[in-house]
PDB file of C-alpha atoms in Angstrom:
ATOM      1  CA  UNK A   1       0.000   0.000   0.000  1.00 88.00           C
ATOM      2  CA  UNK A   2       3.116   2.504   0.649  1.00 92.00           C
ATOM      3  CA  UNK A   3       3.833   5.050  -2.426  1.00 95.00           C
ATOM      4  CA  UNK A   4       7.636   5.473  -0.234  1.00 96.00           C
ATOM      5  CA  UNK A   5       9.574   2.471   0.959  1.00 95.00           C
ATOM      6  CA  UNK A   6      12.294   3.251   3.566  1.00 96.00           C
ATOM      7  CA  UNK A   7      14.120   0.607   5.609  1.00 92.00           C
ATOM      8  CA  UNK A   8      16.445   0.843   8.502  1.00 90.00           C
ATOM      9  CA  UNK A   9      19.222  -1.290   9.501  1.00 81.00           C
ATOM     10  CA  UNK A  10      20.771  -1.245  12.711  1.00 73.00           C
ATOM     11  CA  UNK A  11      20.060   1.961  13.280  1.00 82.00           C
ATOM     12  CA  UNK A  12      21.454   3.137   9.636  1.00 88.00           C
ATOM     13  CA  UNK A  13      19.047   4.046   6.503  1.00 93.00           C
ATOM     14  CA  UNK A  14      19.813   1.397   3.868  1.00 91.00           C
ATOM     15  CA  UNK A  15      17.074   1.836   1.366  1.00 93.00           C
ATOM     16  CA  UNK A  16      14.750   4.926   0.377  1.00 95.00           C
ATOM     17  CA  UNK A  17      12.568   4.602  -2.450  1.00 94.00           C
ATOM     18  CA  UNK A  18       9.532   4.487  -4.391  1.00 95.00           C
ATOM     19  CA  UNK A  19       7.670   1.716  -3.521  1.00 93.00           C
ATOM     20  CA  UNK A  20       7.012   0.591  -7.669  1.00 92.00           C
ATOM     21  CA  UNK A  21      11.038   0.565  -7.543  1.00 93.00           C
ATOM     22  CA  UNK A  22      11.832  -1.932  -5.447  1.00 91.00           C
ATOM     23  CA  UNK A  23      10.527  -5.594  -5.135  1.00 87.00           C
ATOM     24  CA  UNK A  24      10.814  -8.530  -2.155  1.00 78.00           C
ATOM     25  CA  UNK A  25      14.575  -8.929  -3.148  1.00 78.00           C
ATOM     26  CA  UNK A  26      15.877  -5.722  -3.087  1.00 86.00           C
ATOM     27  CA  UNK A  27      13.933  -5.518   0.717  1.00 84.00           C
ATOM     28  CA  UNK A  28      15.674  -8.464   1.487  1.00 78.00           C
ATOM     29  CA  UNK A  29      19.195  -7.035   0.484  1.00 80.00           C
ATOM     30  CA  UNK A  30      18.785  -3.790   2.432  1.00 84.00           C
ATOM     31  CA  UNK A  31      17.060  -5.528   5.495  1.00 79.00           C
ATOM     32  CA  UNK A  32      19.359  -8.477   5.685  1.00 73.00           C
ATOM     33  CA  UNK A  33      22.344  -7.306   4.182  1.00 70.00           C
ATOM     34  CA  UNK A  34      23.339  -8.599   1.121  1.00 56.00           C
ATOM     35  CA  UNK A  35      26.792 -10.896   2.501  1.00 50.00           C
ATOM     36  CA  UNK A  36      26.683 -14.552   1.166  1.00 40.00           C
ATOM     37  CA  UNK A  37      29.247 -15.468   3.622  1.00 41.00           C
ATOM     38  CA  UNK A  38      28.013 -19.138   4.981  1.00 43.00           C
ATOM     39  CA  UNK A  39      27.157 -20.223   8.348  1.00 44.00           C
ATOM     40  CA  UNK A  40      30.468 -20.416  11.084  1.00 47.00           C
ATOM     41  CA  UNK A  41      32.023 -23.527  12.048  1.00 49.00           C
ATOM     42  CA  UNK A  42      30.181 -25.432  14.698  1.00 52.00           C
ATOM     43  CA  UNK A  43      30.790 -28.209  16.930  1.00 53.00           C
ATOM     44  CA  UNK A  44      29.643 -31.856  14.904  1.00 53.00           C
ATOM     45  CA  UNK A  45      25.931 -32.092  15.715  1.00 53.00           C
ATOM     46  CA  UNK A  46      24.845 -33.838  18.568  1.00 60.00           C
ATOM     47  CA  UNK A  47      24.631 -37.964  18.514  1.00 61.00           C
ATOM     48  CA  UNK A  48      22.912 -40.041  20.659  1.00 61.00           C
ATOM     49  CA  UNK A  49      21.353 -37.876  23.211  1.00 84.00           C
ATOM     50  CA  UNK A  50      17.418 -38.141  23.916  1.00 90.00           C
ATOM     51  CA  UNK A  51      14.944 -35.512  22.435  1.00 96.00           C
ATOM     52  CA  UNK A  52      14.296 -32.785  25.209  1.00 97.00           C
ATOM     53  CA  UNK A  53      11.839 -31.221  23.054  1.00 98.00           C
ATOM     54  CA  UNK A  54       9.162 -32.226  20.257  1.00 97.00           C
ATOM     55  CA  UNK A  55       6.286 -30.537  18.219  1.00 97.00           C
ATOM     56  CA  UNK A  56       4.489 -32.566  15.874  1.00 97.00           C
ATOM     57  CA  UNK A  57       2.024 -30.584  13.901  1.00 96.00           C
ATOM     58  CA  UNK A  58       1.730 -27.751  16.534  1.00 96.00           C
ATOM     59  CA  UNK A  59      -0.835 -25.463  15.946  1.00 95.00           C
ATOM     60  CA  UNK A  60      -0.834 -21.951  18.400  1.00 95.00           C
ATOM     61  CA  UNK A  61      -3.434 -19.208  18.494  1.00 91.00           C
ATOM     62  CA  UNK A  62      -2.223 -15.121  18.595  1.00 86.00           C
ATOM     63  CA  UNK A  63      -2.130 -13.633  21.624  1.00 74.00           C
ATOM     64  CA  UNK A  64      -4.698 -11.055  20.030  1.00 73.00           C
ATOM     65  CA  UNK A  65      -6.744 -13.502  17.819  1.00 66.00           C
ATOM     66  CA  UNK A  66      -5.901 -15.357  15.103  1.00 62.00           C
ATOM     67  CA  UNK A  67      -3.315 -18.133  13.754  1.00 67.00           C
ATOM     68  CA  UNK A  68       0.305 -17.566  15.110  1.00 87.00           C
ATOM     69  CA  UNK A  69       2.036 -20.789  14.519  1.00 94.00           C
ATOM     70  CA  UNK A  70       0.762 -23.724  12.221  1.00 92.00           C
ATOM     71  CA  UNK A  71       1.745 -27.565  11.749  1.00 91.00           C
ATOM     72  CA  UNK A  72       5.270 -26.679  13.046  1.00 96.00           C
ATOM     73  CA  UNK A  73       7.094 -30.493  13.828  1.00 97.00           C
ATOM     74  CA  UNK A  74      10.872 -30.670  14.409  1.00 97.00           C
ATOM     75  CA  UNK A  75      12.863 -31.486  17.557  1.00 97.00           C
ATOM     76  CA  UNK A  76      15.228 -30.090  20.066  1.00 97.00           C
ATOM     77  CA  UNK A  77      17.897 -32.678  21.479  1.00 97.00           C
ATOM     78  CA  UNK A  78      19.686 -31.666  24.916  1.00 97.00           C
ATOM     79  CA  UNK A  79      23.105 -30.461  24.166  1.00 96.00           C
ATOM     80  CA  UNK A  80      22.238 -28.282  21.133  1.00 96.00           C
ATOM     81  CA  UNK A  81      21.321 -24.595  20.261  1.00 97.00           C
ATOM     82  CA  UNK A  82      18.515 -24.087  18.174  1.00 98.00           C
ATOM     83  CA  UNK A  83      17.980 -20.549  16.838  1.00 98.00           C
ATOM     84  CA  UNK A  84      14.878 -19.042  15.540  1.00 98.00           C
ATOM     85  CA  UNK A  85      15.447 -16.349  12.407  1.00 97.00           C
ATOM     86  CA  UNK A  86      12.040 -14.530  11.686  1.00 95.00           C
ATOM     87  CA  UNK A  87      10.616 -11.089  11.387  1.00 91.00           C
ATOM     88  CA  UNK A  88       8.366 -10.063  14.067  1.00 89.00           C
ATOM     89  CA  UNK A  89       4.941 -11.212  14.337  1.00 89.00           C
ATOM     90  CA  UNK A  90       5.557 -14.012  12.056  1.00 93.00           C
ATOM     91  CA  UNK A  91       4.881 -16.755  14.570  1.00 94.00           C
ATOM     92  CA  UNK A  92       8.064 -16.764  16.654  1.00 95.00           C
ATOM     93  CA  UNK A  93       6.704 -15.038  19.667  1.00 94.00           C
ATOM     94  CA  UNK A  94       4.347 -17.907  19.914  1.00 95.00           C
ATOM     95  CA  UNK A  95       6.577 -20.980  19.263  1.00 96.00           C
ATOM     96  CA  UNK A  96       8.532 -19.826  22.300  1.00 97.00           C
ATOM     97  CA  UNK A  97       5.833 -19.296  24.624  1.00 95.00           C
ATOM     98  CA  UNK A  98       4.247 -22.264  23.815  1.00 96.00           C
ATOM     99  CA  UNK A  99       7.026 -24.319  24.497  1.00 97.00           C
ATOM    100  CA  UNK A 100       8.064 -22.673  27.837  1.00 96.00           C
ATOM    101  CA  UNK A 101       4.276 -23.450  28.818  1.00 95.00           C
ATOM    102  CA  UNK A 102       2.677 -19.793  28.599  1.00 94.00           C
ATOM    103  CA  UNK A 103       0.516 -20.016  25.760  1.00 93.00           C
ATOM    104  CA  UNK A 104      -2.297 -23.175  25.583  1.00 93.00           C
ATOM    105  CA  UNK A 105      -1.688 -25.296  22.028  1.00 93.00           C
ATOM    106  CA  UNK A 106      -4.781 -25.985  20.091  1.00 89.00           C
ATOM    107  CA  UNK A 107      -3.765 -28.912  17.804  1.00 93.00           C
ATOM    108  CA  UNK A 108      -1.346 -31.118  17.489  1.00 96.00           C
ATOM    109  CA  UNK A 109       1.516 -32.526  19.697  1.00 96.00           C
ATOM    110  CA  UNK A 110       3.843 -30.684  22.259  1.00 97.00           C
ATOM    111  CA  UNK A 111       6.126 -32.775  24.343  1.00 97.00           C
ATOM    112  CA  UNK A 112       8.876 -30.671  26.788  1.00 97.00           C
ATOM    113  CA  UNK A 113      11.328 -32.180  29.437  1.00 97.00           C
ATOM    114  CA  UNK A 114      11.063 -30.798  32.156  1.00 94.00           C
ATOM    115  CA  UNK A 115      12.637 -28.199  34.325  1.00 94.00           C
ATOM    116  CA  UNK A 116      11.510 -25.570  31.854  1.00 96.00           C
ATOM    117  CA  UNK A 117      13.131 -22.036  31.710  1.00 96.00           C
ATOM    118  CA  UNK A 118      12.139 -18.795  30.104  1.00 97.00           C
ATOM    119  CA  UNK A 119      14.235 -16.064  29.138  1.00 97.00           C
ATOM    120  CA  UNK A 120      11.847 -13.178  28.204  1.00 95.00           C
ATOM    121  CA  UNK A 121      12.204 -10.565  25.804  1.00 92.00           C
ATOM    122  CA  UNK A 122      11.420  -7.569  28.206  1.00 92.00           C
ATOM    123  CA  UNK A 123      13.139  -8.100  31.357  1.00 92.00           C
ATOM    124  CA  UNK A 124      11.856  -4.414  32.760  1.00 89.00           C
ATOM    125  CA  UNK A 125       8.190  -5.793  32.336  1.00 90.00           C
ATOM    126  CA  UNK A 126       8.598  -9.484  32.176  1.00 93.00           C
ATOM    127  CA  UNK A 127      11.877 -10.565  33.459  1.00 94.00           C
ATOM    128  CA  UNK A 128      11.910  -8.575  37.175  1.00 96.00           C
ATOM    129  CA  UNK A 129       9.822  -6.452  39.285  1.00 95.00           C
ATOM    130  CA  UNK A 130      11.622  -3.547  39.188  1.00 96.00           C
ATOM    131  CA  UNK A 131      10.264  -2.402  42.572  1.00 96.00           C
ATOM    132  CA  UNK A 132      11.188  -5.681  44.395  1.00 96.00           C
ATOM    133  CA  UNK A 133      14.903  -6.611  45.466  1.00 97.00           C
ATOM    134  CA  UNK A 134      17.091  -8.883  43.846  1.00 97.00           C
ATOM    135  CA  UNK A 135      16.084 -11.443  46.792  1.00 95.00           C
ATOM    136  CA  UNK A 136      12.664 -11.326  45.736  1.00 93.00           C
ATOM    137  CA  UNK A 137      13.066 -11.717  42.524  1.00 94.00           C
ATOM    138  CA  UNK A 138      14.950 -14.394  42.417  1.00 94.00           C
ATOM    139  CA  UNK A 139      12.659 -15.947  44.767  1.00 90.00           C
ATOM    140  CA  UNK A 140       9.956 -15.563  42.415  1.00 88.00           C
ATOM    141  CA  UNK A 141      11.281 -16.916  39.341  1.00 86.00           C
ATOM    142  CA  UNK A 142      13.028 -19.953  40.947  1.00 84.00           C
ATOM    143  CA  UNK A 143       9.453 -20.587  42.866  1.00 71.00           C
ATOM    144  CA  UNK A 144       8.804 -23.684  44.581  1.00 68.00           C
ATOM    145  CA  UNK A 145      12.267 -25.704  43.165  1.00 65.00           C
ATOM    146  CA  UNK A 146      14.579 -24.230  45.457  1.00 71.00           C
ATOM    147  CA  UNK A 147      15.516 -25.892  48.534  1.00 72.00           C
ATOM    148  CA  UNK A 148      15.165 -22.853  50.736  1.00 68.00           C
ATOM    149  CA  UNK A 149      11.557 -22.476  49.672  1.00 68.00           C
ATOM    150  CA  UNK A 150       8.501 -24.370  51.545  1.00 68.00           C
ATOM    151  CA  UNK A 151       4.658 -24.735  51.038  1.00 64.00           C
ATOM    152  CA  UNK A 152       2.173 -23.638  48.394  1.00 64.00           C
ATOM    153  CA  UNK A 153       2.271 -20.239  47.048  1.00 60.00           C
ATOM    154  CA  UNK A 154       5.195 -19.358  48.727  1.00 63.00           C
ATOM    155  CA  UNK A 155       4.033 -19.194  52.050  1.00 67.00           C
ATOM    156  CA  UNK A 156       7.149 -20.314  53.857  1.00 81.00           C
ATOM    157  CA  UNK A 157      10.573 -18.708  52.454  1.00 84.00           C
ATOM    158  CA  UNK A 158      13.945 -19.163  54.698  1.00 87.00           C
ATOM    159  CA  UNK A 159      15.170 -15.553  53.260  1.00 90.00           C
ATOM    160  CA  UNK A 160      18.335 -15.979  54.794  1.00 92.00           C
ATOM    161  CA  UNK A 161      19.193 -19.074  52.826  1.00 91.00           C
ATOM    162  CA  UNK A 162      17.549 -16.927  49.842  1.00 91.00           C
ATOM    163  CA  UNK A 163      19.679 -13.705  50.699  1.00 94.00           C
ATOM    164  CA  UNK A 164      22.445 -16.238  50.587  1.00 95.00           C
ATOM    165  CA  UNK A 165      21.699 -18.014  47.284  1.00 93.00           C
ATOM    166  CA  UNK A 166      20.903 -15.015  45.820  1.00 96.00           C
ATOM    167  CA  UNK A 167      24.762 -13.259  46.587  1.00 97.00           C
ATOM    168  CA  UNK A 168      26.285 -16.490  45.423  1.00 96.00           C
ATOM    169  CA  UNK A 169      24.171 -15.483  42.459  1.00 95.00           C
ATOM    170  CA  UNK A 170      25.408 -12.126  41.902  1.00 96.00           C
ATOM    171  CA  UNK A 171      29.196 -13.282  42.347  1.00 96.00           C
ATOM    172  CA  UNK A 172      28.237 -16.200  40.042  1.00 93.00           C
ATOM    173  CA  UNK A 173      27.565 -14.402  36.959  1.00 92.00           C
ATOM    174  CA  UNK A 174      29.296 -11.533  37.306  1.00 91.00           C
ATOM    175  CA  UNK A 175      26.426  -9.069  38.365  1.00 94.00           C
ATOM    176  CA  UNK A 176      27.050  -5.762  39.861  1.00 94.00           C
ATOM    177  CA  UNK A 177      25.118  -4.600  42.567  1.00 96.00           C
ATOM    178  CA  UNK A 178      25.652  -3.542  46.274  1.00 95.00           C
ATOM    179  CA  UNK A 179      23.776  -6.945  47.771  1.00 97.00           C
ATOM    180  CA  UNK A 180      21.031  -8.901  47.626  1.00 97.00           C
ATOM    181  CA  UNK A 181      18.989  -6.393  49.079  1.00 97.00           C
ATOM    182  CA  UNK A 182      19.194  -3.926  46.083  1.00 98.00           C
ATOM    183  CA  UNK A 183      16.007  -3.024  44.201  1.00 98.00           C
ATOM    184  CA  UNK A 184      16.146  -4.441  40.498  1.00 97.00           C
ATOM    185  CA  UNK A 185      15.395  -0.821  39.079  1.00 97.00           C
ATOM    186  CA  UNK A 186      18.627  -0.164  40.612  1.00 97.00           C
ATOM    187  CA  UNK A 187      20.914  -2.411  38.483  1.00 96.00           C
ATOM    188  CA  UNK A 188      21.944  -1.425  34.649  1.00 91.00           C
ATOM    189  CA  UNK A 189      20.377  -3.349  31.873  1.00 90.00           C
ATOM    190  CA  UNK A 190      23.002  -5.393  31.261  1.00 88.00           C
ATOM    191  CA  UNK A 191      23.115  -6.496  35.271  1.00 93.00           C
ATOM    192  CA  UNK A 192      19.586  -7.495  35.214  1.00 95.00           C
ATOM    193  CA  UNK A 193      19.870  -9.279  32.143  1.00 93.00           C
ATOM    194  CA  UNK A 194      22.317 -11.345  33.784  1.00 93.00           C
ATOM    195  CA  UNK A 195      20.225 -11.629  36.558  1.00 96.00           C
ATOM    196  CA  UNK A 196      17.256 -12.791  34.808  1.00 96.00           C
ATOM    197  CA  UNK A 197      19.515 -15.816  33.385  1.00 94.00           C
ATOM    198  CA  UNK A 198      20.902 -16.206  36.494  1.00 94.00           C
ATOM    199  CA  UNK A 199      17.568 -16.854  38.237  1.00 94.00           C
ATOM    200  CA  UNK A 200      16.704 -19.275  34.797  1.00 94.00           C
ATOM    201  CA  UNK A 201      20.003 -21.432  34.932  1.00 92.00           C
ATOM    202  CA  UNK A 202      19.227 -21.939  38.673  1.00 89.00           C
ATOM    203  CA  UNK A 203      16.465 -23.907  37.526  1.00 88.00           C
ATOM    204  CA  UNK A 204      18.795 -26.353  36.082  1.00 91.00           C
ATOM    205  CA  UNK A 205      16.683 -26.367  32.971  1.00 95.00           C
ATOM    206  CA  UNK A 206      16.559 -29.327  30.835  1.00 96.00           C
ATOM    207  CA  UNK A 207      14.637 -26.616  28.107  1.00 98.00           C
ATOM    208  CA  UNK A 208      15.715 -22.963  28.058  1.00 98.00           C
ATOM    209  CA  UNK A 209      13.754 -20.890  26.124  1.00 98.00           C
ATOM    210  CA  UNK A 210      15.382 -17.571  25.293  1.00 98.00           C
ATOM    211  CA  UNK A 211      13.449 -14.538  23.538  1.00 97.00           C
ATOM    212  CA  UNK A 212      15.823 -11.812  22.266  1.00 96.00           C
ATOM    213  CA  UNK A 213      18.297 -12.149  25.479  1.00 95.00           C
ATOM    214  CA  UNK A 214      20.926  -9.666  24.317  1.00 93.00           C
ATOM    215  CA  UNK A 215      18.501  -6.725  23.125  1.00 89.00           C
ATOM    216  CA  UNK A 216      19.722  -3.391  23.893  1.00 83.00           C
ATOM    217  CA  UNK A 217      22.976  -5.112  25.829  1.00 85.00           C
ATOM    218  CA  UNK A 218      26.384  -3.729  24.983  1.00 81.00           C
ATOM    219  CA  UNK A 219      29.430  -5.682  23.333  1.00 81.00           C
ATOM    220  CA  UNK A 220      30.592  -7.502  26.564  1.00 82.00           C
ATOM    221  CA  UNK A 221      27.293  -8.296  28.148  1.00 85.00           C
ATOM    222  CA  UNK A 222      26.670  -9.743  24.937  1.00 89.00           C
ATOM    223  CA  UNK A 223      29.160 -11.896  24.992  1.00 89.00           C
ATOM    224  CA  UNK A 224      28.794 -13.426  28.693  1.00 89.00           C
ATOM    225  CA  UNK A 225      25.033 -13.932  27.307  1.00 92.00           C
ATOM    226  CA  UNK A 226      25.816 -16.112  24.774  1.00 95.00           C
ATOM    227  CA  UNK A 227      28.894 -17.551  26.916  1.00 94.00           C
ATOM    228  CA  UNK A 228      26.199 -18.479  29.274  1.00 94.00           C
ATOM    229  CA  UNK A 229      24.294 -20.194  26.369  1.00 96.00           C
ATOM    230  CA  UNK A 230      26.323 -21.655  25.633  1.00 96.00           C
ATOM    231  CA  UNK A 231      27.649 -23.404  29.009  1.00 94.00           C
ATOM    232  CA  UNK A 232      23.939 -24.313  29.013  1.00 96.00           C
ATOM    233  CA  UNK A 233      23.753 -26.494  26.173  1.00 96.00           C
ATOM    234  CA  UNK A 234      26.924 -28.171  27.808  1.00 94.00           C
ATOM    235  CA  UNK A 235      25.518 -29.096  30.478  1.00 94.00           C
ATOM    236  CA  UNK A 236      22.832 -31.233  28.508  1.00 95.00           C
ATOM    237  CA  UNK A 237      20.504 -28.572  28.245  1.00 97.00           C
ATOM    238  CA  UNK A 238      18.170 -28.108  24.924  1.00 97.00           C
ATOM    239  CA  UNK A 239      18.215 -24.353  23.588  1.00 98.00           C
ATOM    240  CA  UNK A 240      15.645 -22.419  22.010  1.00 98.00           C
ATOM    241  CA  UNK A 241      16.683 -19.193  21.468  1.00 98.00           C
ATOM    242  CA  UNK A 242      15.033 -16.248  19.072  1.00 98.00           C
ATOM    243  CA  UNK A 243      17.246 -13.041  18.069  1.00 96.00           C
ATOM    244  CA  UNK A 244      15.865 -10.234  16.038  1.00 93.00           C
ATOM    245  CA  UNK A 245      19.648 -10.286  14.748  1.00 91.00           C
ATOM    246  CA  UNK A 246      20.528 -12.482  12.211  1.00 91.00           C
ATOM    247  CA  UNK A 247      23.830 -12.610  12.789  1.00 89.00           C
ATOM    248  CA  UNK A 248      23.417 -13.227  16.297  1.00 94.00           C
ATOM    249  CA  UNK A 249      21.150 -16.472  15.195  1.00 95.00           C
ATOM    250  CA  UNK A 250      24.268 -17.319  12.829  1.00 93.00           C
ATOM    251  CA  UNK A 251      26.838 -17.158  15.250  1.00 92.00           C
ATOM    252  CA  UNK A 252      24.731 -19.292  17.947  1.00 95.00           C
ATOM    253  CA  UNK A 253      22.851 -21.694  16.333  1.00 96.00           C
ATOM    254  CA  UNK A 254      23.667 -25.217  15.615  1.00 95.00           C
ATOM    255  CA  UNK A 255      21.083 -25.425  13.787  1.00 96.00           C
ATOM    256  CA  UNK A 256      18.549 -22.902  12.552  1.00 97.00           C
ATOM    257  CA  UNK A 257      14.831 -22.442  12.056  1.00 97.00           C
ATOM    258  CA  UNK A 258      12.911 -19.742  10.226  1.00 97.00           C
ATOM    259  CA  UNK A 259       9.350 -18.991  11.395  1.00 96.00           C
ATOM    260  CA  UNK A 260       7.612 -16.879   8.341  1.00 94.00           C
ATOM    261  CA  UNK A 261       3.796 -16.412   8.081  1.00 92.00           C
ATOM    262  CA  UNK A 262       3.243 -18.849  10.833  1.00 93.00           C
ATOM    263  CA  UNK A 263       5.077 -21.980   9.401  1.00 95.00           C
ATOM    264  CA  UNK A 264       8.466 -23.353  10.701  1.00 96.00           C
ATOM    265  CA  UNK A 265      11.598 -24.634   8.527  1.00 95.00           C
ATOM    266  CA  UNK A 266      14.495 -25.402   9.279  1.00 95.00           C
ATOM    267  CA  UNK A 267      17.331 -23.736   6.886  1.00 93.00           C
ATOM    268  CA  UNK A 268      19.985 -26.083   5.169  1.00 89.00           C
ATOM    269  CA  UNK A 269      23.269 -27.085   6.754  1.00 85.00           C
ATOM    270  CA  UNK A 270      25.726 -24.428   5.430  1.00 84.00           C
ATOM    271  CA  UNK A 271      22.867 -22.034   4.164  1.00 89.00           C
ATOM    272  CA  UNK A 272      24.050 -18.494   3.824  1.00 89.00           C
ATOM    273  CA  UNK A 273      22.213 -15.510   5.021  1.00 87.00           C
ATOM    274  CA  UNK A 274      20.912 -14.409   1.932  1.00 86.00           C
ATOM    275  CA  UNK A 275      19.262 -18.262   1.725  1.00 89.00           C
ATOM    276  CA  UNK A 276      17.667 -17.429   5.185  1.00 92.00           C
ATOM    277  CA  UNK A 277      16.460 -14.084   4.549  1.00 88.00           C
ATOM    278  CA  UNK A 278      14.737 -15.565   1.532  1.00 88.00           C
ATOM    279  CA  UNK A 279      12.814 -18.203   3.920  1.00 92.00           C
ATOM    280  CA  UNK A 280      12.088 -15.279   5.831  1.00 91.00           C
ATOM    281  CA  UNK A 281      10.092 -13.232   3.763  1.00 86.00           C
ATOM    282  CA  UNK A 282       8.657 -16.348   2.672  1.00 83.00           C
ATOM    283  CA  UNK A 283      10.174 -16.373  -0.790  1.00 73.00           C
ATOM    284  CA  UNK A 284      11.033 -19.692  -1.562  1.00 58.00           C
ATOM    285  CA  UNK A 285      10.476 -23.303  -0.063  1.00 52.00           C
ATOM    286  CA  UNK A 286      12.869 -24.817   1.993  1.00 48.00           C
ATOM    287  CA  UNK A 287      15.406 -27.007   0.189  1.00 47.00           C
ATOM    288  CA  UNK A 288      16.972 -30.725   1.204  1.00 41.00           C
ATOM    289  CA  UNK A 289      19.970 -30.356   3.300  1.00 38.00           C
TER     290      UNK A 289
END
């Protein structure tokens, strides 16, 4: 419907033209970038170990109304990092939800070994309570599988052990703040991103779901994020991680899928990011590996 097509690229305009100029390639180029440079190196893929996750014909509803996610099947093996390329409100949103148990499935088949943990995109609004201390937060996510926690609705808390726990925590993963006792609004960005995995790895997840985890994190946060990843998958753990970054899916993933228009594929082994920018606007079928 646009007469004016402008698109912006990390923070950079790439493209501006009129709209009967330009078609779904040239998009792609200035969206994506237009490097053919293939996948890195990754470790062989992973033999032998059991399934943590499976779909099989997964069907999700929006949020709002409507079909996000249809007939999606593939499987997540512990030990491995999956990465999710899409565009937003494709579908992605509501594959990882799904999986990490907050949105109900409506058809078809959604198997997930349990502990489950979710990394969520907005850790100001969905991650912490910025009001609450680090304690309490922590308290909350981890919920009734800590040790130090007792009864129903978390009725009985030993907040000394918790205090405790929650400093190991903070030395742990390399979060500054003055204690345990320090509000969450308190701490940078970066520190309560590393909090909020903190709290999830504590969960000694056998699924981790991650949604975006190093948005609006600097170089070296960055970094320990994905460092922390990837010590995650070591320790058996399946990965699910999206990233509105493409390059950030490239670097992680051991293997990648692309969520466009609802439907999951998963990309070839070696594909280069001009083949998965294609899947992502939904411009050609997936090929055999």
């Amino acid at each position: 419907i646009a007469d004016q097509v402008t698109v912006l690229r990390r923070g950079t305009v790439t493209l501006s033209a009129s709209a009967r100029e330009v078609d779904a390639a040239i998009l792609a180029h200035a969206m994506l970038g237009g490097e053919t440079s293939p996948v890195p190196e990754r470790a062989p893929p992973v033999q032998g170990r059991t399934p943590v996750l499976r779909c099989e014909s997964l069907e999700v509803a929006r949020e709002v109304g409507g079909s996000g996610l249809r007939f999606a099947t593939f499987e997540i093996r512990g030990g491995e990092i999956v990465a999710v390329a899409a565009l937003e409100g494709n579908g992605q949103r509501e594959l990882l939800r799904a999986v990490a148990g907050l949105l109900p499935t409506f058809r078809g088949r959604l198997e997930v070994t349990r502990p489950i943990a979710f990394i969520p995109e907005d850790r100001t609004t969905e991650g912490l309570i910025p009001t609450l201390t680090l304690t309490e937060n922590v308290v909350l996510g981890v919920g009734r599988a800590a040790p130090w926690i007792h009864g129903r609705w978390l009725r009985r808390v030993d907040w000394r052990a918790a205090r405790l726990r929650t400093g190991d925590l903070l030395a742990r993963y390399h979060v500054i703040a003055p204690g345990p006792d320090t509000r969450a609004a308190a701490l940078s960005g970066g520190n309560q991103q590393k909090l909020v995995i903190a709290r999830a790895l504590e969960r000694r997840p056998r699924m981790l779901i991650a949604e975006n985890p190093t948005r609006g994190l600097d170089i070296r946060a960055t970094a320990e994020v994905h460092e922390r990843l990837r010590e995650a998958a070591a320790a058996g753990a399946g990965v699910l991680v999206y990233s509105s970054d493409l390059d950030e899916v490239m670097t992680l993933g051991d293997r990648i899928l692309v969520v466009a228009g609802g439907v999951v594929v998963e990309s070839s082994a070696g594909a280069d990011r001009r083949r998965i920018g294609e899947l992502m606007l939904g411009m050609a079928a997936p090929r055999e590996s």
